[in-house]
PDB file of C-alpha atoms in Angstrom:
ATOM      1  CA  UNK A 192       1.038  12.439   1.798  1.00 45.00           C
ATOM      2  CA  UNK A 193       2.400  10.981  -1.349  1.00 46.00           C
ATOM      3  CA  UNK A 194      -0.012   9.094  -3.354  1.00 56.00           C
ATOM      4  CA  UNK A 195       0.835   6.697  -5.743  1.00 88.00           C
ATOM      5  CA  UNK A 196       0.189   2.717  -7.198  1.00 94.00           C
ATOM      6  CA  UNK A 197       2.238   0.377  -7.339  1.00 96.00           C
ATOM      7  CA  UNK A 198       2.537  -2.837  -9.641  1.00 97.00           C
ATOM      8  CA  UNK A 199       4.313  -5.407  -9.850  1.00 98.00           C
ATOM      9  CA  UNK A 200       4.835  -8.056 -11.976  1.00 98.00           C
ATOM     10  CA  UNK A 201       4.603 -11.911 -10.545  1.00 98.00           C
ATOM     11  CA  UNK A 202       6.074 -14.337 -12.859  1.00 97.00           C
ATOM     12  CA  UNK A 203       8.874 -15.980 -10.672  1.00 97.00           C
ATOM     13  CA  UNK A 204       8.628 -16.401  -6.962  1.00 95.00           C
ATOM     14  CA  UNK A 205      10.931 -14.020  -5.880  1.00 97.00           C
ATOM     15  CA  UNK A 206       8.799 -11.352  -7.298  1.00 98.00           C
ATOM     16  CA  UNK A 207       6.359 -12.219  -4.236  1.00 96.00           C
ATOM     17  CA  UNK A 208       8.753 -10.852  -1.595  1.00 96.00           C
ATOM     18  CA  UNK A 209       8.988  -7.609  -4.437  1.00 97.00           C
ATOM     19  CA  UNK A 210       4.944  -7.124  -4.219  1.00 98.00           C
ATOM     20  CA  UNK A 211       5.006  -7.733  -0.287  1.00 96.00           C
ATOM     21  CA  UNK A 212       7.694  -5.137   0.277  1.00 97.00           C
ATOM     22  CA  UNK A 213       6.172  -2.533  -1.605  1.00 96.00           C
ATOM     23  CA  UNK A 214       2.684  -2.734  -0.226  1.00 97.00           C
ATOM     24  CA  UNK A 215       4.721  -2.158   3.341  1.00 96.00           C
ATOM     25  CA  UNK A 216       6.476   0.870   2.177  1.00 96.00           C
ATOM     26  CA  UNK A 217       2.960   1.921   0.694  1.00 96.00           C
ATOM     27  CA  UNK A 218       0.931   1.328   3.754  1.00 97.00           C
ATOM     28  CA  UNK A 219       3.219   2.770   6.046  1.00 96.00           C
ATOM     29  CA  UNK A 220       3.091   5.963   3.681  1.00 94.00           C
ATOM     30  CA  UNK A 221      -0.356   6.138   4.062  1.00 95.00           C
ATOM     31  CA  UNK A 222      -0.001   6.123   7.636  1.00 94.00           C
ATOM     32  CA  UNK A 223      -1.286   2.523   8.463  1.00 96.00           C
ATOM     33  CA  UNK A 224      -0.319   1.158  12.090  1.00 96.00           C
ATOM     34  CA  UNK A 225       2.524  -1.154  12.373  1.00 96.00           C
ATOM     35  CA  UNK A 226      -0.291  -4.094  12.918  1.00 96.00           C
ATOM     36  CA  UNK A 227      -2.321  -3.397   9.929  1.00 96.00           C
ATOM     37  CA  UNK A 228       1.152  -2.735   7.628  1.00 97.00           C
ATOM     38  CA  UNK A 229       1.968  -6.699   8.609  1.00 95.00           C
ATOM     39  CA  UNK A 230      -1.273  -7.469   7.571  1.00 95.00           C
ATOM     40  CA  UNK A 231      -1.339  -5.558   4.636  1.00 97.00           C
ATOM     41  CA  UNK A 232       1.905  -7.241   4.454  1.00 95.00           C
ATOM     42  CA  UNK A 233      -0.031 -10.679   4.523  1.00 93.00           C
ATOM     43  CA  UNK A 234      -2.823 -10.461   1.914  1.00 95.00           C
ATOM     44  CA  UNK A 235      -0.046  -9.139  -0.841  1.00 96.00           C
ATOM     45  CA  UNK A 236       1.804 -12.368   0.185  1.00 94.00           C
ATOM     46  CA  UNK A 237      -1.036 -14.748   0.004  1.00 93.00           C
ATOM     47  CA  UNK A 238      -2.430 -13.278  -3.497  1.00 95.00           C
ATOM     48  CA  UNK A 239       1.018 -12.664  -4.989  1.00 95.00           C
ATOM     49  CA  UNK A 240       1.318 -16.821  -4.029  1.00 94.00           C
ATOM     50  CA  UNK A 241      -1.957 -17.180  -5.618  1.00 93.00           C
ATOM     51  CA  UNK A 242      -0.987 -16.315  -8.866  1.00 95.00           C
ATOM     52  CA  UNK A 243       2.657 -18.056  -8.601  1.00 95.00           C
ATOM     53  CA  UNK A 244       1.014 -21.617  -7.776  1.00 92.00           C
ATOM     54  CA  UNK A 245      -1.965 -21.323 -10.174  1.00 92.00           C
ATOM     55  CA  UNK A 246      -2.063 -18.894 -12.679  1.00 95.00           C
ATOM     56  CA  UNK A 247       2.057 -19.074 -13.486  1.00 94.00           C
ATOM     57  CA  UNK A 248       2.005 -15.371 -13.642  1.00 96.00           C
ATOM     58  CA  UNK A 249      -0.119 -11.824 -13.345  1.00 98.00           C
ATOM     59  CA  UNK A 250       0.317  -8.966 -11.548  1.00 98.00           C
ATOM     60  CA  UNK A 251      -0.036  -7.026  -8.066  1.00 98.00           C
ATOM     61  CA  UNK A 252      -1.366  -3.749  -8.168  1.00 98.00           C
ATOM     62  CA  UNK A 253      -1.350  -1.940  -4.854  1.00 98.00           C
ATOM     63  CA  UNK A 254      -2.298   1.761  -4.898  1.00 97.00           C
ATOM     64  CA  UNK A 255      -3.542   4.692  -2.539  1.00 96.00           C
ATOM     65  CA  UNK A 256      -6.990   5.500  -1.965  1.00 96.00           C
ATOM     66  CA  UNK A 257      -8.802   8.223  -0.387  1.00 93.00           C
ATOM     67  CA  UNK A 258     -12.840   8.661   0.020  1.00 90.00           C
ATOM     68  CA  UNK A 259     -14.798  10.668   2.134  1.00 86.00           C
ATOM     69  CA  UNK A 260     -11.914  12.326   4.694  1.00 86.00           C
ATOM     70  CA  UNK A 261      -9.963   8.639   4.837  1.00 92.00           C
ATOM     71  CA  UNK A 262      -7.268   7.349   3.155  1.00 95.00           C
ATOM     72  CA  UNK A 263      -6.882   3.257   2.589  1.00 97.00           C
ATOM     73  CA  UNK A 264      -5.051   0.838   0.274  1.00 98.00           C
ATOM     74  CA  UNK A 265      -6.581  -0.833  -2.499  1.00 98.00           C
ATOM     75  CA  UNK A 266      -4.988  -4.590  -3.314  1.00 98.00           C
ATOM     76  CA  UNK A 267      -5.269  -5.703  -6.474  1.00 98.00           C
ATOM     77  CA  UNK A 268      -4.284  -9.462  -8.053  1.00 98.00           C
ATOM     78  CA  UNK A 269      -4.856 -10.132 -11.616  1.00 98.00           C
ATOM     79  CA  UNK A 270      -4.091 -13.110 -13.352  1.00 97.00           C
ATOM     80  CA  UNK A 271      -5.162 -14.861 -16.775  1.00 96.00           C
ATOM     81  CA  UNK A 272      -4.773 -18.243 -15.681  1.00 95.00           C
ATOM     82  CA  UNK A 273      -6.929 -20.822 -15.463  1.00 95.00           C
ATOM     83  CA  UNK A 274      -9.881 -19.416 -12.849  1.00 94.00           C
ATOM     84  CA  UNK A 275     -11.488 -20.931 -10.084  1.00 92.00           C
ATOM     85  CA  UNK A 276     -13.251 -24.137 -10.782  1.00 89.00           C
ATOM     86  CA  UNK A 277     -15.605 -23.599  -7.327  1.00 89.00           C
ATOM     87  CA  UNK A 278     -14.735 -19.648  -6.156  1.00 88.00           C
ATOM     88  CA  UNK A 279     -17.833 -21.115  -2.966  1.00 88.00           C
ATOM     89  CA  UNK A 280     -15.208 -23.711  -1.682  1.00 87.00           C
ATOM     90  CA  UNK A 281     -11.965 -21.616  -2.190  1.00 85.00           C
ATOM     91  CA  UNK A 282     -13.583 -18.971   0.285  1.00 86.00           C
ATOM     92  CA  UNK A 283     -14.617 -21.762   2.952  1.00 83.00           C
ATOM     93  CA  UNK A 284     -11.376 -21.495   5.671  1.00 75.00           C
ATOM     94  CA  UNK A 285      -9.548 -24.447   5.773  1.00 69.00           C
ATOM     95  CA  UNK A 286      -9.734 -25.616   2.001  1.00 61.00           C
ATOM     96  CA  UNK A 287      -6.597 -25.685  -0.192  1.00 62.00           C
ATOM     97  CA  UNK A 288      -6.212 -27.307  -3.219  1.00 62.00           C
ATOM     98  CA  UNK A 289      -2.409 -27.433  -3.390  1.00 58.00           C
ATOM     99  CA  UNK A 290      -1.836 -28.700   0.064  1.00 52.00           C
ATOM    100  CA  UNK A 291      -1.652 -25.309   1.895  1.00 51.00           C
ATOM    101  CA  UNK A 292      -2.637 -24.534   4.949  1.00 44.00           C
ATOM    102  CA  UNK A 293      -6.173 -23.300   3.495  1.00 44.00           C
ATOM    103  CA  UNK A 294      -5.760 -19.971   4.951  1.00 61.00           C
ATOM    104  CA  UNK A 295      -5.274 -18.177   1.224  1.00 83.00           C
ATOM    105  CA  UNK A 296      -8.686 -16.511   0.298  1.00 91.00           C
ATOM    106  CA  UNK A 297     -10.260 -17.034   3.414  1.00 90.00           C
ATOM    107  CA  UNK A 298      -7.209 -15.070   5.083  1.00 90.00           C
ATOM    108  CA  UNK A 299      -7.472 -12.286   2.787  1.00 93.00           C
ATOM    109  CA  UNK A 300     -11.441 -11.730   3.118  1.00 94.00           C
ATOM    110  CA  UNK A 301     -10.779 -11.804   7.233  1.00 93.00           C
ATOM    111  CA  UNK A 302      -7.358  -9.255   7.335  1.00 94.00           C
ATOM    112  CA  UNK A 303      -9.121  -6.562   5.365  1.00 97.00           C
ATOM    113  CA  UNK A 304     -12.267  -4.432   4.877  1.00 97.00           C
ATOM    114  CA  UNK A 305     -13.615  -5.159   1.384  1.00 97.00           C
ATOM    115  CA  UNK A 306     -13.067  -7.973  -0.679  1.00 97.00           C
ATOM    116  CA  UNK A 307     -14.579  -8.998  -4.111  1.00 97.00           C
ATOM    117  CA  UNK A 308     -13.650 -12.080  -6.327  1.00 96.00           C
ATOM    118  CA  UNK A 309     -14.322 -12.020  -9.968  1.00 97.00           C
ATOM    119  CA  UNK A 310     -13.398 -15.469 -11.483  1.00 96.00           C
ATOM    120  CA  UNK A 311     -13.961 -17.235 -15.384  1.00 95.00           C
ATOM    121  CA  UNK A 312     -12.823 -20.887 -16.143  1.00 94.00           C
ATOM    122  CA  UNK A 313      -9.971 -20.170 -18.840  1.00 94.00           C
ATOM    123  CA  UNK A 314     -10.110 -16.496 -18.252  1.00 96.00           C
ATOM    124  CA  UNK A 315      -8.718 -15.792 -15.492  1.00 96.00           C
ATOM    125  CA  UNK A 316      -9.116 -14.088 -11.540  1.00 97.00           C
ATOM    126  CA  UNK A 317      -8.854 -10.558 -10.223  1.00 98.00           C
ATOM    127  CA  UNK A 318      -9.297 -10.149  -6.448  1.00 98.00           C
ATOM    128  CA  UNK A 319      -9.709  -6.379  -4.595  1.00 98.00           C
ATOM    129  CA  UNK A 320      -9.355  -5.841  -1.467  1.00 98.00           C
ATOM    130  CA  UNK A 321      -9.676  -3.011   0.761  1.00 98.00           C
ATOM    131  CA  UNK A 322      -8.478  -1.517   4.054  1.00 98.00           C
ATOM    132  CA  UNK A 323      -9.120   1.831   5.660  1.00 97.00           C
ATOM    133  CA  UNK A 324      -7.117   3.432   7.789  1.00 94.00           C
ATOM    134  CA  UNK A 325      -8.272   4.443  11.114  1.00 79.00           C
ATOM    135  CA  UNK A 326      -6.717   7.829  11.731  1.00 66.00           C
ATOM    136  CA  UNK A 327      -8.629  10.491   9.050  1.00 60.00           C
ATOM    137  CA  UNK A 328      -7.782  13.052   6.962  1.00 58.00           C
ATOM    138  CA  UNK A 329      -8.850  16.569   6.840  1.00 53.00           C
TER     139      UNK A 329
END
């Protein structure tokens, strides 16, 4: 298996389809399920978006992970932008603040294993998230 990370700048909005690609190619690699590679798929979508709309730009960083006999993904979105003003409300389902369907956050949290949010007004975001894949390694 061919470890490796991934990142990929976000400044314009065509670098969201870049990000989303290579998580697929990554996942699949790691030997995720065609199910969990769309999802996969999903969460480096919604994030990459996250930064586009409200940071302007940052960066995806996908990479390979591997603890205790399993391998997983590790999703990373970093941004410098502006933070968020109420991180409580952007996690409820159903709220968007740019007219979204409100499935953003939320989404993310739901499609994968782990998921941490560190957020400062004027500083900026970085969001993890984690999923494990079923089969295990030796």
């Amino acid at each position: 298996m061919n470890y490796h990370q991934v990142t990929v700048e976000i400044k314009r909005e065509c670098d969201i389809s870049i990000a989303r690609q290579e998580g697929k190619v990554l996942a699949r690699e790691i030997g995720f399920n065609a199910v969990d590679q769309v999802r996969i798929k999903t969460v480096i979508s919604e994030l990459a978006r996250n930064i586009y709309l409200y940071a302007g730009e940052g960066k995806i960083i996908v990479e390979a992970i591997r603890e205790n006999h399993r391998a997983g993904i590790r999703v990373s979105a970093v941004d410098h932008g502006p933070g968020i003003q109420d991180i409580n409300l952007a996690l409820q389902s159903g709220y968007t603040s740019s007219g979204g369907l409100g499935a953003g956050l939320p989404g993310v949290q739901k499609l994968m294993d782990i998921f941490n949010v560190h957020t400062m007004l004027e500083v900026g975001t970085e969001v993890t998230a984690i999923k494990w894949c079923m089969q295990r390694l030796n």
